[in-house]
Amino acid sequence: MRIKIVRVAQGKQSTLSHLYIDGIFQCYLLEDKIRAEKIKHQTAIPTGNFQLRLNTWGGMNTKYKTSMGKVHEGMIEIYGFPNFDYIYIHIGNLHSETSGCPLTGFGFQKIGEDYQVVQSRDAYKMVYPKLVKLIKDKQTAIVIENNFQF
């Protein structure tokens, strides 16, 4: 199984992506702006081949365990980046909520010069168990690429 993030559009401070599992579109993702030089909490993760894992020790686990209950087994973490730590796929709608992480959404809007995702919680609840299953099945490779469409 192959997990891929494909970036399709850039706003002034945001980047809109698609998440695919085995070539099938799952949801939209929202990240910060792509920058040549990293600015902490304001820069999209780099392109390349990385790994996924369940992070059960980071601080966001308590919040997600409370809101999601038994479904939550750990944060979906993308790791192996130079200069980036604790990159989670998580809930949020605005680029100001990403802190460098991809946010899930079932749709998107362009407001002014930036993108935002909508129905983030619903998209997360749909994609989370799929990603957990893949991680448990040792299917942890994730590819991040740019293929801007608009």
mmCIF file of C-alpha atoms in Angstrom:
data_model
loop_
_atom_site.group_PDB
_atom_site.id
_atom_site.type_symbol
_atom_site.label_atom_id
_atom_site.label_comp_id
_atom_site.label_asym_id
_atom_site.label_seq_id
_atom_site.Cartn_x
_atom_site.Cartn_y
_atom_site.Cartn_z
ATOM 1 C CA MET A 1 0.000 0.000 0.000
ATOM 2 C CA ARG A 2 1.202 3.428 -0.845
ATOM 3 C CA ILE A 3 0.462 6.643 1.059
ATOM 4 C CA LYS A 4 1.059 9.895 -0.746
ATOM 5 C CA ILE A 5 0.590 13.605 -0.119
ATOM 6 C CA VAL A 6 0.364 15.609 -3.346
ATOM 7 C CA ARG A 7 0.461 19.383 -3.047
ATOM 8 C CA VAL A 8 -1.880 20.999 -5.553
ATOM 9 C CA ALA A 9 -2.152 24.727 -4.720
ATOM 10 C CA GLN A 10 -0.376 27.481 -2.850
ATOM 11 C CA GLY A 11 -1.813 30.493 -1.102
ATOM 12 C CA LYS A 12 0.101 33.399 0.347
ATOM 13 C CA GLN A 13 0.713 31.558 3.656
ATOM 14 C CA SER A 14 -0.885 28.151 2.965
ATOM 15 C CA THR A 15 -0.446 25.003 0.887
ATOM 16 C CA LEU A 16 -3.344 22.770 -0.164
ATOM 17 C CA SER A 17 -2.733 19.050 -0.733
ATOM 18 C CA HIS A 18 -4.485 15.762 -1.461
ATOM 19 C CA LEU A 19 -3.963 12.621 0.619
ATOM 20 C CA TYR A 20 -4.020 9.323 -1.304
ATOM 21 C CA ILE A 21 -3.933 5.720 -0.123
ATOM 22 C CA ASP A 22 -3.266 3.214 -2.910
ATOM 23 C CA GLY A 23 -3.994 5.900 -5.487
ATOM 24 C CA ILE A 24 -7.442 6.657 -4.049
ATOM 25 C CA PHE A 25 -8.169 10.197 -2.878
ATOM 26 C CA GLN A 26 -8.958 10.276 0.853
ATOM 27 C CA CYS A 27 -9.152 13.938 1.876
ATOM 28 C CA TYR A 28 -7.633 17.381 1.519
ATOM 29 C CA LEU A 29 -4.709 18.489 3.658
ATOM 30 C CA LEU A 30 -3.688 22.005 4.604
ATOM 31 C CA GLU A 31 -0.148 23.022 5.510
ATOM 32 C CA ASP A 32 1.805 26.194 5.998
ATOM 33 C CA LYS A 33 3.569 27.911 3.127
ATOM 34 C CA ILE A 34 6.479 26.164 1.399
ATOM 35 C CA ARG A 35 9.630 28.100 2.257
ATOM 36 C CA ALA A 36 13.238 27.766 1.147
ATOM 37 C CA GLU A 37 14.349 28.343 4.731
ATOM 38 C CA LYS A 38 12.410 26.902 7.652
ATOM 39 C CA ILE A 39 10.598 29.253 10.010
ATOM 40 C CA LYS A 40 9.464 27.335 13.081
ATOM 41 C CA HIS A 41 5.676 26.685 13.094
ATOM 42 C CA GLN A 42 5.255 28.478 9.733
ATOM 43 C CA THR A 43 6.803 26.188 7.119
ATOM 44 C CA ALA A 44 5.420 23.216 5.186
ATOM 45 C CA ILE A 45 7.269 19.940 5.545
ATOM 46 C CA PRO A 46 9.734 19.109 2.756
ATOM 47 C CA THR A 47 9.045 16.810 -0.174
ATOM 48 C CA GLY A 48 10.531 13.321 -0.224
ATOM 49 C CA ASN A 49 10.101 9.830 1.188
ATOM 50 C CA PHE A 50 9.406 9.508 4.894
ATOM 51 C CA GLN A 51 7.801 7.183 7.447
ATOM 52 C CA LEU A 52 4.627 7.129 9.529
ATOM 53 C CA ARG A 53 4.352 5.931 13.110
ATOM 54 C CA LEU A 54 1.953 6.104 16.040
ATOM 55 C CA ASN A 55 3.288 8.616 18.543
ATOM 56 C CA THR A 56 1.920 7.795 21.999
ATOM 57 C CA TRP A 57 4.238 10.048 24.007
ATOM 58 C CA GLY A 58 3.670 13.554 22.579
ATOM 59 C CA GLY A 59 1.524 16.160 24.307
ATOM 60 C CA MET A 60 -1.347 16.127 21.802
ATOM 61 C CA ASN A 61 -2.228 12.541 22.781
ATOM 62 C CA THR A 62 -4.067 13.605 25.944
ATOM 63 C CA LYS A 63 -6.248 16.067 24.042
ATOM 64 C CA TYR A 64 -7.075 13.557 21.294
ATOM 65 C CA LYS A 65 -7.689 10.695 23.744
ATOM 66 C CA THR A 66 -10.218 12.906 25.529
ATOM 67 C CA SER A 67 -12.013 13.973 22.346
ATOM 68 C CA MET A 68 -11.844 10.654 20.442
ATOM 69 C CA GLY A 69 -11.967 8.117 23.263
ATOM 70 C CA LYS A 70 -10.982 4.506 22.594
ATOM 71 C CA VAL A 71 -10.554 5.160 18.870
ATOM 72 C CA HIS A 72 -7.370 7.147 19.585
ATOM 73 C CA GLU A 73 -4.277 4.921 19.657
ATOM 74 C CA GLY A 74 -1.675 7.661 19.187
ATOM 75 C CA MET A 75 -1.000 10.601 16.926
ATOM 76 C CA ILE A 76 -0.210 9.821 13.282
ATOM 77 C CA GLU A 77 3.342 11.172 13.045
ATOM 78 C CA ILE A 78 5.344 11.701 9.868
ATOM 79 C CA TYR A 79 9.001 11.436 10.839
ATOM 80 C CA GLY A 80 12.473 11.403 9.392
ATOM 81 C CA PHE A 81 12.672 15.065 8.405
ATOM 82 C CA PRO A 82 15.765 17.153 8.892
ATOM 83 C CA ASN A 83 14.947 20.092 11.220
ATOM 84 C CA PHE A 84 11.297 19.067 11.846
ATOM 85 C CA ASP A 85 9.921 17.199 14.877
ATOM 86 C CA TYR A 86 6.456 16.057 15.943
ATOM 87 C CA ILE A 87 4.778 16.420 12.553
ATOM 88 C CA TYR A 88 1.269 15.053 13.056
ATOM 89 C CA ILE A 89 -1.639 14.639 10.668
ATOM 90 C CA HIS A 90 -4.374 16.244 12.759
ATOM 91 C CA ILE A 91 -7.554 18.316 13.003
ATOM 92 C CA GLY A 92 -7.676 22.022 12.127
ATOM 93 C CA ASN A 93 -9.028 24.344 9.479
ATOM 94 C CA LEU A 94 -6.659 27.302 9.069
ATOM 95 C CA HIS A 95 -2.974 27.579 8.201
ATOM 96 C CA SER A 96 -2.526 29.362 11.543
ATOM 97 C CA GLU A 97 -3.494 26.054 13.240
ATOM 98 C CA THR A 98 -0.983 23.850 11.418
ATOM 99 C CA SER A 99 2.268 24.671 13.220
ATOM 100 C CA GLY A 100 3.951 22.881 10.308
ATOM 101 C CA CYS A 101 1.605 19.856 10.351
ATOM 102 C CA PRO A 102 -0.914 18.668 7.715
ATOM 103 C CA LEU A 103 -4.550 19.299 8.703
ATOM 104 C CA THR A 104 -7.339 17.086 7.324
ATOM 105 C CA GLY A 105 -10.465 18.320 5.525
ATOM 106 C CA PHE A 106 -13.295 17.027 3.328
ATOM 107 C CA GLY A 107 -13.360 20.264 1.349
ATOM 108 C CA PHE A 108 -11.556 23.559 0.992
ATOM 109 C CA GLN A 109 -12.176 27.251 0.486
ATOM 110 C CA LYS A 110 -9.989 30.076 -0.661
ATOM 111 C CA ILE A 111 -10.535 33.087 1.545
ATOM 112 C CA GLY A 112 -8.611 36.090 0.308
ATOM 113 C CA GLU A 113 -5.138 34.855 -0.604
ATOM 114 C CA ASP A 114 -5.155 31.674 1.484
ATOM 115 C CA TYR A 115 -6.753 28.261 1.606
ATOM 116 C CA GLN A 116 -8.534 26.632 4.489
ATOM 117 C CA VAL A 117 -10.032 23.172 4.864
ATOM 118 C CA VAL A 118 -13.547 22.388 6.075
ATOM 119 C CA GLN A 119 -15.053 19.455 7.967
ATOM 120 C CA SER A 120 -11.648 18.688 9.412
ATOM 121 C CA ARG A 121 -12.863 16.566 12.335
ATOM 122 C CA ASP A 122 -15.020 14.400 10.033
ATOM 123 C CA ALA A 123 -12.142 13.887 7.591
ATOM 124 C CA TYR A 124 -9.792 12.990 10.429
ATOM 125 C CA LYS A 125 -12.232 10.452 11.884
ATOM 126 C CA MET A 126 -12.508 8.822 8.440
ATOM 127 C CA VAL A 127 -8.790 8.684 7.582
ATOM 128 C CA TYR A 128 -7.366 8.010 11.075
ATOM 129 C CA PRO A 129 -8.348 4.309 11.331
ATOM 130 C CA LYS A 130 -7.061 3.661 7.794
ATOM 131 C CA LEU A 131 -3.668 5.131 8.636
ATOM 132 C CA VAL A 132 -3.511 3.307 11.982
ATOM 133 C CA LYS A 133 -4.208 -0.001 10.214
ATOM 134 C CA LEU A 134 -1.467 0.661 7.657
ATOM 135 C CA ILE A 135 1.017 1.505 10.404
ATOM 136 C CA LYS A 136 0.125 -1.657 12.311
ATOM 137 C CA ASP A 137 0.542 -3.644 9.079
ATOM 138 C CA LYS A 138 4.044 -2.132 8.716
ATOM 139 C CA GLN A 139 2.989 -0.077 5.677
ATOM 140 C CA THR A 140 4.614 3.097 6.909
ATOM 141 C CA ALA A 141 6.206 4.710 3.835
ATOM 142 C CA ILE A 142 4.760 8.078 2.829
ATOM 143 C CA VAL A 143 5.727 10.159 -0.211
ATOM 144 C CA ILE A 144 5.311 13.922 -0.277
ATOM 145 C CA GLU A 145 5.455 15.624 -3.671
ATOM 146 C CA ASN A 146 4.531 18.876 -5.364
ATOM 147 C CA ASN A 147 2.212 18.822 -8.387
ATOM 148 C CA PHE A 148 0.603 22.235 -8.389
ATOM 149 C CA GLN A 149 -2.628 22.428 -10.353
ATOM 150 C CA PHE A 150 -3.888 25.902 -9.432
#
